[in-house]
Amino acid sequence: MLLRVRVTLPDRPGTLGQVARTLGVSGADIVQVVVLERLGGRAVDDFTVVWPGAARVERLLAGLAAIPGVRVDGVWRAIGAPTTTGQDAELLAQVAANPADGLASLVDAVPGLLAAEWAVAAVVPVDWASRSGGGGATVGHASWRTPVPPQLPEVTPLRARSMTMPDGGHFAVAPFGRAGLVLVVSREHNETLTPAAFHSTEVDRLAQLVRASAVILGDRLDLVGSPTVTANP
Protein backbone atom coordinates (compact mmCIF):
# COMPACT_ATOMS: atom_id res chain seq x y z
CA MET A 1 0.00 0.00 0.00
CA LEU A 2 1.00 3.62 -0.42
CA LEU A 3 1.84 5.53 2.75
CA ARG A 4 2.50 9.21 3.26
CA VAL A 5 5.16 9.88 5.92
CA ARG A 6 5.64 13.46 7.13
CA VAL A 7 8.92 14.20 8.86
CA THR A 8 10.36 17.33 10.45
CA LEU A 9 14.15 17.21 10.35
CA PRO A 10 17.23 19.42 10.72
CA ASP A 11 17.90 21.28 7.46
CA ARG A 12 21.52 20.26 7.14
CA PRO A 13 23.52 18.05 4.77
CA GLY A 14 23.19 14.35 5.40
CA THR A 15 19.99 14.29 7.45
CA LEU A 16 17.71 13.70 4.48
CA GLY A 17 19.95 10.84 3.39
CA GLN A 18 19.70 9.29 6.87
CA VAL A 19 15.92 9.43 6.71
CA ALA A 20 15.88 7.90 3.23
CA ARG A 21 18.22 5.09 4.28
CA THR A 22 16.13 4.35 7.36
CA LEU A 23 12.97 4.16 5.27
CA GLY A 24 14.67 1.74 2.92
CA VAL A 25 16.05 -0.48 5.71
CA SER A 26 12.58 -0.58 7.29
CA GLY A 27 11.14 -1.96 4.07
CA ALA A 28 9.72 1.20 2.48
CA ASP A 29 10.23 1.90 -1.22
CA ILE A 30 10.37 5.69 -1.70
CA VAL A 31 8.46 6.90 -4.77
CA GLN A 32 8.34 10.64 -4.06
CA VAL A 33 9.74 13.31 -1.72
CA VAL A 34 8.10 16.75 -1.42
CA VAL A 35 9.60 19.57 0.64
CA LEU A 36 6.72 21.44 2.30
CA GLU A 37 8.73 23.93 4.32
CA ARG A 38 12.27 25.10 5.08
CA LEU A 39 12.47 27.60 7.93
CA GLY A 40 14.73 28.33 10.89
CA GLY A 41 17.11 25.47 10.24
CA ARG A 42 14.30 22.91 10.04
CA ALA A 43 12.55 21.29 7.08
CA VAL A 44 9.21 19.53 6.72
CA ASP A 45 9.24 16.76 4.10
CA ASP A 46 6.53 14.44 2.83
CA PHE A 47 7.68 10.98 1.70
CA THR A 48 5.34 8.83 -0.35
CA VAL A 49 6.40 5.20 0.01
CA VAL A 50 5.25 1.76 -1.01
CA TRP A 51 4.91 -0.17 2.23
CA PRO A 52 4.48 -3.97 2.59
CA GLY A 53 0.92 -4.49 3.73
CA ALA A 54 1.86 -7.10 6.32
CA ALA A 55 4.72 -5.09 7.84
CA ARG A 56 4.26 -3.27 11.13
CA VAL A 57 4.43 0.51 10.94
CA GLU A 58 5.98 0.57 14.42
CA ARG A 59 9.23 -0.64 12.89
CA LEU A 60 9.29 2.34 10.58
CA LEU A 61 8.52 4.80 13.37
CA ALA A 62 11.18 3.36 15.66
CA GLY A 63 13.84 3.66 12.98
CA LEU A 64 13.01 7.30 12.23
CA ALA A 65 12.81 8.21 15.93
CA ALA A 66 16.38 6.97 16.37
CA ILE A 67 17.76 9.67 14.04
CA PRO A 68 18.88 12.72 16.08
CA GLY A 69 16.66 15.75 15.56
CA VAL A 70 14.03 13.92 13.46
CA ARG A 71 10.35 14.02 14.39
CA VAL A 72 7.60 12.04 12.67
CA ASP A 73 4.56 14.29 12.28
CA GLY A 74 2.28 11.67 10.78
CA VAL A 75 1.95 8.41 8.88
CA TRP A 76 -1.20 7.69 6.93
CA ARG A 77 -2.46 5.88 3.87
CA ALA A 78 -2.20 7.78 0.58
CA ILE A 79 -5.11 7.42 -1.83
CA GLY A 80 -4.15 7.36 -5.49
CA ALA A 81 -0.83 7.98 -7.20
CA PRO A 82 1.77 10.43 -5.87
CA THR A 83 1.34 14.08 -6.79
CA THR A 84 2.98 15.06 -10.07
CA THR A 85 3.50 18.39 -11.78
CA GLY A 86 0.47 19.48 -13.76
CA GLN A 87 -2.22 17.53 -11.92
CA ASP A 88 -3.94 20.68 -10.71
CA ALA A 89 -4.02 22.13 -14.22
CA GLU A 90 -5.39 18.85 -15.60
CA LEU A 91 -8.15 18.85 -12.99
CA LEU A 92 -9.15 22.43 -13.78
CA ALA A 93 -9.19 21.55 -17.48
CA GLN A 94 -11.63 18.73 -16.71
CA VAL A 95 -13.83 21.12 -14.73
CA ALA A 96 -13.85 23.60 -17.64
CA ALA A 97 -14.47 20.91 -20.27
CA ASN A 98 -17.54 19.54 -18.47
CA PRO A 99 -18.91 22.27 -16.20
CA ALA A 100 -22.17 20.37 -15.62
CA ASP A 101 -20.16 17.87 -13.60
CA GLY A 102 -17.44 20.32 -12.62
CA LEU A 103 -18.15 20.42 -8.89
CA ALA A 104 -18.30 16.62 -8.71
CA SER A 105 -15.02 16.33 -10.63
CA LEU A 106 -13.31 18.68 -8.19
CA VAL A 107 -14.65 16.99 -5.06
CA ASP A 108 -13.83 13.50 -6.34
CA ALA A 109 -10.25 14.42 -7.28
CA VAL A 110 -9.14 16.42 -4.26
CA PRO A 111 -8.63 13.49 -1.81
CA GLY A 112 -6.08 11.94 -4.17
CA LEU A 113 -4.25 15.24 -4.66
CA LEU A 114 -3.96 15.93 -0.93
CA ALA A 115 -3.50 12.38 0.38
CA ALA A 116 -6.85 12.58 2.16
CA GLU A 117 -9.62 10.04 2.69
CA TRP A 118 -12.66 11.92 1.48
CA ALA A 119 -14.06 15.32 0.56
CA VAL A 120 -17.44 17.00 0.39
CA ALA A 121 -18.83 20.24 -0.97
CA ALA A 122 -20.69 21.48 2.09
CA VAL A 123 -23.55 23.96 1.81
CA VAL A 124 -23.54 26.41 4.71
CA PRO A 125 -26.97 27.98 5.40
CA VAL A 126 -27.37 31.70 4.74
CA ASP A 127 -28.15 32.32 8.42
CA TRP A 128 -24.95 30.57 9.61
CA ALA A 129 -23.82 33.67 11.54
CA SER A 130 -26.85 33.48 13.83
CA ARG A 131 -26.38 29.81 14.60
CA SER A 132 -24.36 28.56 17.54
CA GLY A 133 -20.93 27.50 16.23
CA GLY A 134 -21.93 28.09 12.61
CA GLY A 135 -23.29 24.53 12.38
CA GLY A 136 -25.99 23.07 10.16
CA ALA A 137 -23.92 22.47 7.01
CA THR A 138 -25.30 19.93 4.55
CA VAL A 139 -23.70 17.99 1.71
CA GLY A 140 -23.98 19.07 -1.92
CA HIS A 141 -21.64 16.42 -3.30
CA ALA A 142 -19.51 13.76 -1.59
CA SER A 143 -16.51 11.84 -2.86
CA TRP A 144 -15.99 8.10 -2.72
CA ARG A 145 -15.26 6.78 0.81
CA THR A 146 -17.22 9.58 2.49
CA PRO A 147 -19.08 8.17 5.52
CA VAL A 148 -22.86 8.54 5.64
CA PRO A 149 -23.60 10.85 7.24
CA PRO A 150 -20.20 12.59 7.23
CA GLN A 151 -19.09 14.08 10.53
CA LEU A 152 -18.30 17.61 9.38
CA PRO A 153 -16.65 20.25 11.53
CA GLU A 154 -18.45 23.50 12.29
CA VAL A 155 -17.53 25.21 9.03
CA THR A 156 -18.21 28.80 8.05
CA PRO A 157 -17.85 30.21 4.51
CA LEU A 158 -15.16 32.76 5.42
CA ARG A 159 -11.61 31.63 4.74
CA ALA A 160 -9.42 28.66 3.92
CA ARG A 161 -7.91 26.98 6.96
CA SER A 162 -6.98 23.68 8.58
CA MET A 163 -8.80 22.19 11.56
CA THR A 164 -7.99 19.40 14.02
CA MET A 165 -10.71 17.57 15.93
CA PRO A 166 -10.51 16.18 19.50
CA ASP A 167 -10.47 12.62 18.10
CA GLY A 168 -7.29 13.37 16.12
CA GLY A 169 -8.94 13.74 12.73
CA HIS A 170 -7.88 16.61 10.48
CA PHE A 171 -9.79 18.80 8.03
CA ALA A 172 -8.89 21.39 5.43
CA VAL A 173 -11.65 23.75 4.33
CA ALA A 174 -11.84 26.34 1.54
CA PRO A 175 -14.83 28.52 0.56
CA PHE A 176 -16.02 28.97 -3.02
CA GLY A 177 -17.07 32.54 -2.26
CA ARG A 178 -20.68 32.03 -3.36
CA ALA A 179 -23.79 29.98 -2.66
CA GLY A 180 -22.52 29.15 0.85
CA LEU A 181 -20.33 26.39 -0.62
CA VAL A 182 -17.23 25.21 1.25
CA LEU A 183 -14.97 22.35 0.16
CA VAL A 184 -14.12 20.15 3.15
CA VAL A 185 -11.33 17.56 2.96
CA SER A 186 -10.73 14.95 5.68
CA ARG A 187 -7.90 12.82 7.05
CA GLU A 188 -9.22 10.46 9.70
CA HIS A 189 -7.31 9.03 12.63
CA ASN A 190 -7.50 5.28 13.20
CA GLU A 191 -5.99 2.68 15.51
CA THR A 192 -2.93 1.92 13.35
CA LEU A 193 -2.13 5.15 11.48
CA THR A 194 -1.96 8.77 12.62
CA PRO A 195 -2.23 11.34 9.83
CA ALA A 196 -0.53 14.72 9.92
CA ALA A 197 -2.53 17.92 9.97
CA PHE A 198 -2.95 19.73 6.67
CA HIS A 199 0.11 21.91 6.10
CA SER A 200 -0.32 25.55 5.14
CA THR A 201 0.97 24.78 1.64
CA GLU A 202 -1.76 22.14 1.25
CA VAL A 203 -4.43 24.56 2.44
CA ASP A 204 -3.14 27.16 -0.04
CA ARG A 205 -3.25 24.59 -2.84
CA LEU A 206 -6.82 23.65 -1.96
CA ALA A 207 -7.85 27.32 -1.86
CA GLN A 208 -6.33 27.96 -5.29
CA LEU A 209 -8.19 25.00 -6.80
CA VAL A 210 -11.46 26.13 -5.25
CA ARG A 211 -11.07 29.75 -6.36
CA ALA A 212 -10.22 28.73 -9.91
CA SER A 213 -13.14 26.30 -10.04
CA ALA A 214 -15.49 28.99 -8.75
CA VAL A 215 -14.43 31.28 -11.60
CA ILE A 216 -14.91 28.50 -14.16
CA LEU A 217 -18.28 27.31 -12.86
CA GLY A 218 -19.72 30.72 -12.01
CA ASP A 219 -23.51 30.71 -11.68
CA ARG A 220 -23.64 26.92 -11.81
CA LEU A 221 -22.58 26.90 -8.15
CA ASP A 222 -25.83 28.68 -7.29
CA LEU A 223 -27.73 25.70 -8.71
CA VAL A 224 -26.30 23.06 -6.38
CA GLY A 225 -29.78 22.85 -4.86
CA SER A 226 -31.06 21.70 -1.53
CA PRO A 227 -28.91 18.81 -0.27
CA THR A 228 -30.56 15.59 0.76
CA VAL A 229 -27.95 14.45 3.30
CA THR A 230 -27.67 16.30 6.58
CA ALA A 231 -24.25 16.37 8.24
CA ASN A 232 -23.94 16.13 12.00
CA PRO A 233 -21.60 18.80 13.47
PDB file of C-alpha atoms in Angstrom:
ATOM      1  CA  MET A   1       0.000   0.000   0.000  1.00  0.00           C
ATOM      2  CA  LEU A   2       1.004   3.619  -0.419  1.00  0.00           C
ATOM      3  CA  LEU A   3       1.842   5.532   2.747  1.00  0.00           C
ATOM      4  CA  ARG A   4       2.505   9.214   3.263  1.00  0.00           C
ATOM      5  CA  VAL A   5       5.160   9.878   5.921  1.00  0.00           C
ATOM      6  CA  ARG A   6       5.637  13.460   7.126  1.00  0.00           C
ATOM      7  CA  VAL A   7       8.916  14.196   8.861  1.00  0.00           C
ATOM      8  CA  THR A   8      10.356  17.329  10.451  1.00  0.00           C
ATOM      9  CA  LEU A   9      14.145  17.215  10.351  1.00  0.00           C
ATOM     10  CA  PRO A  10      17.227  19.423  10.720  1.00  0.00           C
ATOM     11  CA  ASP A  11      17.896  21.276   7.457  1.00  0.00           C
ATOM     12  CA  ARG A  12      21.520  20.262   7.142  1.00  0.00           C
ATOM     13  CA  PRO A  13      23.519  18.052   4.769  1.00  0.00           C
ATOM     14  CA  GLY A  14      23.192  14.346   5.398  1.00  0.00           C
ATOM     15  CA  THR A  15      19.993  14.288   7.449  1.00  0.00           C
ATOM     16  CA  LEU A  16      17.711  13.702   4.478  1.00  0.00           C
ATOM     17  CA  GLY A  17      19.952  10.842   3.393  1.00  0.00           C
ATOM     18  CA  GLN A  18      19.699   9.288   6.867  1.00  0.00           C
ATOM     19  CA  VAL A  19      15.922   9.434   6.711  1.00  0.00           C
ATOM     20  CA  ALA A  20      15.880   7.903   3.230  1.00  0.00           C
ATOM     21  CA  ARG A  21      18.221   5.090   4.283  1.00  0.00           C
ATOM     22  CA  THR A  22      16.130   4.353   7.363  1.00  0.00           C
ATOM     23  CA  LEU A  23      12.974   4.161   5.272  1.00  0.00           C
ATOM     24  CA  GLY A  24      14.673   1.736   2.922  1.00  0.00           C
ATOM     25  CA  VAL A  25      16.047  -0.479   5.706  1.00  0.00           C
ATOM     26  CA  SER A  26      12.583  -0.577   7.290  1.00  0.00           C
ATOM     27  CA  GLY A  27      11.136  -1.957   4.066  1.00  0.00           C
ATOM     28  CA  ALA A  28       9.718   1.199   2.480  1.00  0.00           C
ATOM     29  CA  ASP A  29      10.230   1.898  -1.221  1.00  0.00           C
ATOM     30  CA  ILE A  30      10.367   5.693  -1.702  1.00  0.00           C
ATOM     31  CA  VAL A  31       8.456   6.900  -4.766  1.00  0.00           C
ATOM     32  CA  GLN A  32       8.339  10.644  -4.056  1.00  0.00           C
ATOM     33  CA  VAL A  33       9.736  13.311  -1.719  1.00  0.00           C
ATOM     34  CA  VAL A  34       8.097  16.746  -1.421  1.00  0.00           C
ATOM     35  CA  VAL A  35       9.597  19.573   0.638  1.00  0.00           C
ATOM     36  CA  LEU A  36       6.725  21.443   2.295  1.00  0.00           C
ATOM     37  CA  GLU A  37       8.735  23.928   4.320  1.00  0.00           C
ATOM     38  CA  ARG A  38      12.272  25.100   5.084  1.00  0.00           C
ATOM     39  CA  LEU A  39      12.475  27.599   7.930  1.00  0.00           C
ATOM     40  CA  GLY A  40      14.729  28.333  10.888  1.00  0.00           C
ATOM     41  CA  GLY A  41      17.108  25.468  10.239  1.00  0.00           C
ATOM     42  CA  ARG A  42      14.299  22.908  10.039  1.00  0.00           C
ATOM     43  CA  ALA A  43      12.548  21.294   7.082  1.00  0.00           C
ATOM     44  CA  VAL A  44       9.209  19.529   6.717  1.00  0.00           C
ATOM     45  CA  ASP A  45       9.235  16.763   4.097  1.00  0.00           C
ATOM     46  CA  ASP A  46       6.527  14.439   2.826  1.00  0.00           C
ATOM     47  CA  PHE A  47       7.679  10.984   1.702  1.00  0.00           C
ATOM     48  CA  THR A  48       5.335   8.828  -0.347  1.00  0.00           C
ATOM     49  CA  VAL A  49       6.405   5.201   0.015  1.00  0.00           C
ATOM     50  CA  VAL A  50       5.251   1.762  -1.006  1.00  0.00           C
ATOM     51  CA  TRP A  51       4.906  -0.170   2.235  1.00  0.00           C
ATOM     52  CA  PRO A  52       4.475  -3.965   2.593  1.00  0.00           C
ATOM     53  CA  GLY A  53       0.920  -4.492   3.728  1.00  0.00           C
ATOM     54  CA  ALA A  54       1.859  -7.100   6.322  1.00  0.00           C
ATOM     55  CA  ALA A  55       4.719  -5.087   7.837  1.00  0.00           C
ATOM     56  CA  ARG A  56       4.262  -3.267  11.127  1.00  0.00           C
ATOM     57  CA  VAL A  57       4.433   0.512  10.940  1.00  0.00           C
ATOM     58  CA  GLU A  58       5.984   0.573  14.424  1.00  0.00           C
ATOM     59  CA  ARG A  59       9.229  -0.644  12.888  1.00  0.00           C
ATOM     60  CA  LEU A  60       9.292   2.341  10.582  1.00  0.00           C
ATOM     61  CA  LEU A  61       8.517   4.804  13.368  1.00  0.00           C
ATOM     62  CA  ALA A  62      11.180   3.358  15.657  1.00  0.00           C
ATOM     63  CA  GLY A  63      13.838   3.665  12.979  1.00  0.00           C
ATOM     64  CA  LEU A  64      13.006   7.299  12.233  1.00  0.00           C
ATOM     65  CA  ALA A  65      12.809   8.207  15.932  1.00  0.00           C
ATOM     66  CA  ALA A  66      16.375   6.971  16.371  1.00  0.00           C
ATOM     67  CA  ILE A  67      17.756   9.674  14.040  1.00  0.00           C
ATOM     68  CA  PRO A  68      18.882  12.722  16.078  1.00  0.00           C
ATOM     69  CA  GLY A  69      16.657  15.746  15.565  1.00  0.00           C
ATOM     70  CA  VAL A  70      14.034  13.921  13.461  1.00  0.00           C
ATOM     71  CA  ARG A  71      10.347  14.019  14.386  1.00  0.00           C
ATOM     72  CA  VAL A  72       7.598  12.041  12.672  1.00  0.00           C
ATOM     73  CA  ASP A  73       4.556  14.288  12.282  1.00  0.00           C
ATOM     74  CA  GLY A  74       2.284  11.666  10.778  1.00  0.00           C
ATOM     75  CA  VAL A  75       1.947   8.406   8.883  1.00  0.00           C
ATOM     76  CA  TRP A  76      -1.196   7.692   6.926  1.00  0.00           C
ATOM     77  CA  ARG A  77      -2.456   5.879   3.873  1.00  0.00           C
ATOM     78  CA  ALA A  78      -2.203   7.779   0.585  1.00  0.00           C
ATOM     79  CA  ILE A  79      -5.107   7.424  -1.826  1.00  0.00           C
ATOM     80  CA  GLY A  80      -4.150   7.357  -5.487  1.00  0.00           C
ATOM     81  CA  ALA A  81      -0.829   7.980  -7.202  1.00  0.00           C
ATOM     82  CA  PRO A  82       1.766  10.434  -5.867  1.00  0.00           C
ATOM     83  CA  THR A  83       1.340  14.076  -6.791  1.00  0.00           C
ATOM     84  CA  THR A  84       2.984  15.063 -10.068  1.00  0.00           C
ATOM     85  CA  THR A  85       3.498  18.391 -11.782  1.00  0.00           C
ATOM     86  CA  GLY A  86       0.472  19.483 -13.757  1.00  0.00           C
ATOM     87  CA  GLN A  87      -2.223  17.531 -11.916  1.00  0.00           C
ATOM     88  CA  ASP A  88      -3.941  20.677 -10.710  1.00  0.00           C
ATOM     89  CA  ALA A  89      -4.024  22.133 -14.219  1.00  0.00           C
ATOM     90  CA  GLU A  90      -5.391  18.850 -15.600  1.00  0.00           C
ATOM     91  CA  LEU A  91      -8.154  18.853 -12.989  1.00  0.00           C
ATOM     92  CA  LEU A  92      -9.154  22.433 -13.780  1.00  0.00           C
ATOM     93  CA  ALA A  93      -9.186  21.552 -17.481  1.00  0.00           C
ATOM     94  CA  GLN A  94     -11.632  18.731 -16.713  1.00  0.00           C
ATOM     95  CA  VAL A  95     -13.826  21.118 -14.726  1.00  0.00           C
ATOM     96  CA  ALA A  96     -13.847  23.595 -17.644  1.00  0.00           C
ATOM     97  CA  ALA A  97     -14.471  20.909 -20.266  1.00  0.00           C
ATOM     98  CA  ASN A  98     -17.536  19.538 -18.473  1.00  0.00           C
ATOM     99  CA  PRO A  99     -18.915  22.270 -16.198  1.00  0.00           C
ATOM    100  CA  ALA A 100     -22.167  20.375 -15.622  1.00  0.00           C
ATOM    101  CA  ASP A 101     -20.156  17.865 -13.595  1.00  0.00           C
ATOM    102  CA  GLY A 102     -17.436  20.325 -12.617  1.00  0.00           C
ATOM    103  CA  LEU A 103     -18.154  20.416  -8.890  1.00  0.00           C
ATOM    104  CA  ALA A 104     -18.303  16.617  -8.713  1.00  0.00           C
ATOM    105  CA  SER A 105     -15.016  16.331 -10.630  1.00  0.00           C
ATOM    106  CA  LEU A 106     -13.305  18.682  -8.187  1.00  0.00           C
ATOM    107  CA  VAL A 107     -14.648  16.989  -5.060  1.00  0.00           C
ATOM    108  CA  ASP A 108     -13.831  13.497  -6.335  1.00  0.00           C
ATOM    109  CA  ALA A 109     -10.254  14.417  -7.278  1.00  0.00           C
ATOM    110  CA  VAL A 110      -9.140  16.423  -4.259  1.00  0.00           C
ATOM    111  CA  PRO A 111      -8.629  13.492  -1.814  1.00  0.00           C
ATOM    112  CA  GLY A 112      -6.076  11.939  -4.167  1.00  0.00           C
ATOM    113  CA  LEU A 113      -4.253  15.235  -4.661  1.00  0.00           C
ATOM    114  CA  LEU A 114      -3.956  15.930  -0.926  1.00  0.00           C
ATOM    115  CA  ALA A 115      -3.496  12.376   0.380  1.00  0.00           C
ATOM    116  CA  ALA A 116      -6.846  12.576   2.162  1.00  0.00           C
ATOM    117  CA  GLU A 117      -9.617  10.039   2.685  1.00  0.00           C
ATOM    118  CA  TRP A 118     -12.663  11.923   1.485  1.00  0.00           C
ATOM    119  CA  ALA A 119     -14.063  15.321   0.558  1.00  0.00           C
ATOM    120  CA  VAL A 120     -17.444  17.003   0.394  1.00  0.00           C
ATOM    121  CA  ALA A 121     -18.834  20.239  -0.967  1.00  0.00           C
ATOM    122  CA  ALA A 122     -20.693  21.483   2.094  1.00  0.00           C
ATOM    123  CA  VAL A 123     -23.545  23.960   1.815  1.00  0.00           C
ATOM    124  CA  VAL A 124     -23.543  26.411   4.711  1.00  0.00           C
ATOM    125  CA  PRO A 125     -26.972  27.980   5.401  1.00  0.00           C
ATOM    126  CA  VAL A 126     -27.367  31.696   4.740  1.00  0.00           C
ATOM    127  CA  ASP A 127     -28.146  32.318   8.425  1.00  0.00           C
ATOM    128  CA  TRP A 128     -24.953  30.569   9.606  1.00  0.00           C
ATOM    129  CA  ALA A 129     -23.816  33.667  11.544  1.00  0.00           C
ATOM    130  CA  SER A 130     -26.854  33.481  13.827  1.00  0.00           C
ATOM    131  CA  ARG A 131     -26.376  29.807  14.599  1.00  0.00           C
ATOM    132  CA  SER A 132     -24.360  28.555  17.539  1.00  0.00           C
ATOM    133  CA  GLY A 133     -20.930  27.501  16.234  1.00  0.00           C
ATOM    134  CA  GLY A 134     -21.927  28.087  12.613  1.00  0.00           C
ATOM    135  CA  GLY A 135     -23.292  24.527  12.377  1.00  0.00           C
ATOM    136  CA  GLY A 136     -25.992  23.066  10.158  1.00  0.00           C
ATOM    137  CA  ALA A 137     -23.918  22.474   7.010  1.00  0.00           C
ATOM    138  CA  THR A 138     -25.299  19.933   4.551  1.00  0.00           C
ATOM    139  CA  VAL A 139     -23.703  17.988   1.710  1.00  0.00           C
ATOM    140  CA  GLY A 140     -23.980  19.071  -1.916  1.00  0.00           C
ATOM    141  CA  HIS A 141     -21.639  16.418  -3.295  1.00  0.00           C
ATOM    142  CA  ALA A 142     -19.511  13.760  -1.590  1.00  0.00           C
ATOM    143  CA  SER A 143     -16.509  11.837  -2.865  1.00  0.00           C
ATOM    144  CA  TRP A 144     -15.992   8.105  -2.715  1.00  0.00           C
ATOM    145  CA  ARG A 145     -15.260   6.784   0.813  1.00  0.00           C
ATOM    146  CA  THR A 146     -17.223   9.576   2.485  1.00  0.00           C
ATOM    147  CA  PRO A 147     -19.083   8.166   5.516  1.00  0.00           C
ATOM    148  CA  VAL A 148     -22.864   8.541   5.644  1.00  0.00           C
ATOM    149  CA  PRO A 149     -23.596  10.847   7.245  1.00  0.00           C
ATOM    150  CA  PRO A 150     -20.199  12.593   7.234  1.00  0.00           C
ATOM    151  CA  GLN A 151     -19.093  14.077  10.528  1.00  0.00           C
ATOM    152  CA  LEU A 152     -18.305  17.610   9.381  1.00  0.00           C
ATOM    153  CA  PRO A 153     -16.650  20.249  11.528  1.00  0.00           C
ATOM    154  CA  GLU A 154     -18.449  23.501  12.289  1.00  0.00           C
ATOM    155  CA  VAL A 155     -17.532  25.207   9.031  1.00  0.00           C
ATOM    156  CA  THR A 156     -18.215  28.800   8.046  1.00  0.00           C
ATOM    157  CA  PRO A 157     -17.846  30.211   4.513  1.00  0.00           C
ATOM    158  CA  LEU A 158     -15.163  32.761   5.421  1.00  0.00           C
ATOM    159  CA  ARG A 159     -11.607  31.632   4.738  1.00  0.00           C
ATOM    160  CA  ALA A 160      -9.418  28.659   3.917  1.00  0.00           C
ATOM    161  CA  ARG A 161      -7.911  26.978   6.961  1.00  0.00           C
ATOM    162  CA  SER A 162      -6.976  23.678   8.584  1.00  0.00           C
ATOM    163  CA  MET A 163      -8.796  22.194  11.562  1.00  0.00           C
ATOM    164  CA  THR A 164      -7.989  19.402  14.025  1.00  0.00           C
ATOM    165  CA  MET A 165     -10.712  17.570  15.927  1.00  0.00           C
ATOM    166  CA  PRO A 166     -10.506  16.185  19.496  1.00  0.00           C
ATOM    167  CA  ASP A 167     -10.465  12.624  18.105  1.00  0.00           C
ATOM    168  CA  GLY A 168      -7.288  13.371  16.123  1.00  0.00           C
ATOM    169  CA  GLY A 169      -8.941  13.742  12.726  1.00  0.00           C
ATOM    170  CA  HIS A 170      -7.880  16.606  10.478  1.00  0.00           C
ATOM    171  CA  PHE A 171      -9.793  18.802   8.029  1.00  0.00           C
ATOM    172  CA  ALA A 172      -8.886  21.395   5.426  1.00  0.00           C
ATOM    173  CA  VAL A 173     -11.653  23.752   4.329  1.00  0.00           C
ATOM    174  CA  ALA A 174     -11.839  26.339   1.542  1.00  0.00           C
ATOM    175  CA  PRO A 175     -14.830  28.516   0.561  1.00  0.00           C
ATOM    176  CA  PHE A 176     -16.018  28.968  -3.021  1.00  0.00           C
ATOM    177  CA  GLY A 177     -17.073  32.536  -2.264  1.00  0.00           C
ATOM    178  CA  ARG A 178     -20.678  32.033  -3.356  1.00  0.00           C
ATOM    179  CA  ALA A 179     -23.786  29.983  -2.661  1.00  0.00           C
ATOM    180  CA  GLY A 180     -22.516  29.151   0.847  1.00  0.00           C
ATOM    181  CA  LEU A 181     -20.328  26.390  -0.618  1.00  0.00           C
ATOM    182  CA  VAL A 182     -17.231  25.206   1.246  1.00  0.00           C
ATOM    183  CA  LEU A 183     -14.972  22.349   0.162  1.00  0.00           C
ATOM    184  CA  VAL A 184     -14.119  20.147   3.153  1.00  0.00           C
ATOM    185  CA  VAL A 185     -11.329  17.557   2.964  1.00  0.00           C
ATOM    186  CA  SER A 186     -10.728  14.946   5.680  1.00  0.00           C
ATOM    187  CA  ARG A 187      -7.899  12.824   7.055  1.00  0.00           C
ATOM    188  CA  GLU A 188      -9.218  10.464   9.698  1.00  0.00           C
ATOM    189  CA  HIS A 189      -7.306   9.034  12.629  1.00  0.00           C
ATOM    190  CA  ASN A 190      -7.499   5.283  13.200  1.00  0.00           C
ATOM    191  CA  GLU A 191      -5.985   2.681  15.505  1.00  0.00           C
ATOM    192  CA  THR A 192      -2.935   1.924  13.352  1.00  0.00           C
ATOM    193  CA  LEU A 193      -2.135   5.150  11.481  1.00  0.00           C
ATOM    194  CA  THR A 194      -1.963   8.765  12.621  1.00  0.00           C
ATOM    195  CA  PRO A 195      -2.229  11.338   9.825  1.00  0.00           C
ATOM    196  CA  ALA A 196      -0.530  14.723   9.922  1.00  0.00           C
ATOM    197  CA  ALA A 197      -2.527  17.925   9.972  1.00  0.00           C
ATOM    198  CA  PHE A 198      -2.948  19.730   6.670  1.00  0.00           C
ATOM    199  CA  HIS A 199       0.113  21.906   6.102  1.00  0.00           C
ATOM    200  CA  SER A 200      -0.320  25.554   5.141  1.00  0.00           C
ATOM    201  CA  THR A 201       0.966  24.776   1.644  1.00  0.00           C
ATOM    202  CA  GLU A 202      -1.757  22.139   1.254  1.00  0.00           C
ATOM    203  CA  VAL A 203      -4.429  24.560   2.436  1.00  0.00           C
ATOM    204  CA  ASP A 204      -3.140  27.157  -0.041  1.00  0.00           C
ATOM    205  CA  ARG A 205      -3.251  24.590  -2.837  1.00  0.00           C
ATOM    206  CA  LEU A 206      -6.818  23.649  -1.960  1.00  0.00           C
ATOM    207  CA  ALA A 207      -7.848  27.316  -1.856  1.00  0.00           C
ATOM    208  CA  GLN A 208      -6.330  27.956  -5.287  1.00  0.00           C
ATOM    209  CA  LEU A 209      -8.194  24.997  -6.800  1.00  0.00           C
ATOM    210  CA  VAL A 210     -11.460  26.129  -5.249  1.00  0.00           C
ATOM    211  CA  ARG A 211     -11.070  29.753  -6.357  1.00  0.00           C
ATOM    212  CA  ALA A 212     -10.218  28.733  -9.910  1.00  0.00           C
ATOM    213  CA  SER A 213     -13.138  26.302 -10.038  1.00  0.00           C
ATOM    214  CA  ALA A 214     -15.486  28.995  -8.752  1.00  0.00           C
ATOM    215  CA  VAL A 215     -14.429  31.281 -11.603  1.00  0.00           C
ATOM    216  CA  ILE A 216     -14.912  28.501 -14.160  1.00  0.00           C
ATOM    217  CA  LEU A 217     -18.278  27.308 -12.855  1.00  0.00           C
ATOM    218  CA  GLY A 218     -19.719  30.720 -12.008  1.00  0.00           C
ATOM    219  CA  ASP A 219     -23.509  30.706 -11.682  1.00  0.00           C
ATOM    220  CA  ARG A 220     -23.640  26.916 -11.806  1.00  0.00           C
ATOM    221  CA  LEU A 221     -22.584  26.897  -8.149  1.00  0.00           C
ATOM    222  CA  ASP A 222     -25.835  28.684  -7.295  1.00  0.00           C
ATOM    223  CA  LEU A 223     -27.729  25.703  -8.711  1.00  0.00           C
ATOM    224  CA  VAL A 224     -26.302  23.061  -6.378  1.00  0.00           C
ATOM    225  CA  GLY A 225     -29.776  22.852  -4.856  1.00  0.00           C
ATOM    226  CA  SER A 226     -31.058  21.701  -1.528  1.00  0.00           C
ATOM    227  CA  PRO A 227     -28.912  18.810  -0.269  1.00  0.00           C
ATOM    228  CA  THR A 228     -30.564  15.587   0.765  1.00  0.00           C
ATOM    229  CA  VAL A 229     -27.946  14.454   3.301  1.00  0.00           C
ATOM    230  CA  THR A 230     -27.672  16.300   6.585  1.00  0.00           C
ATOM    231  CA  ALA A 231     -24.247  16.369   8.237  1.00  0.00           C
ATOM    232  CA  ASN A 232     -23.941  16.134  11.996  1.00  0.00           C
ATOM    233  CA  PRO A 233     -21.601  18.804  13.468  1.00  0.00           C
TER     234      PRO A 233
END
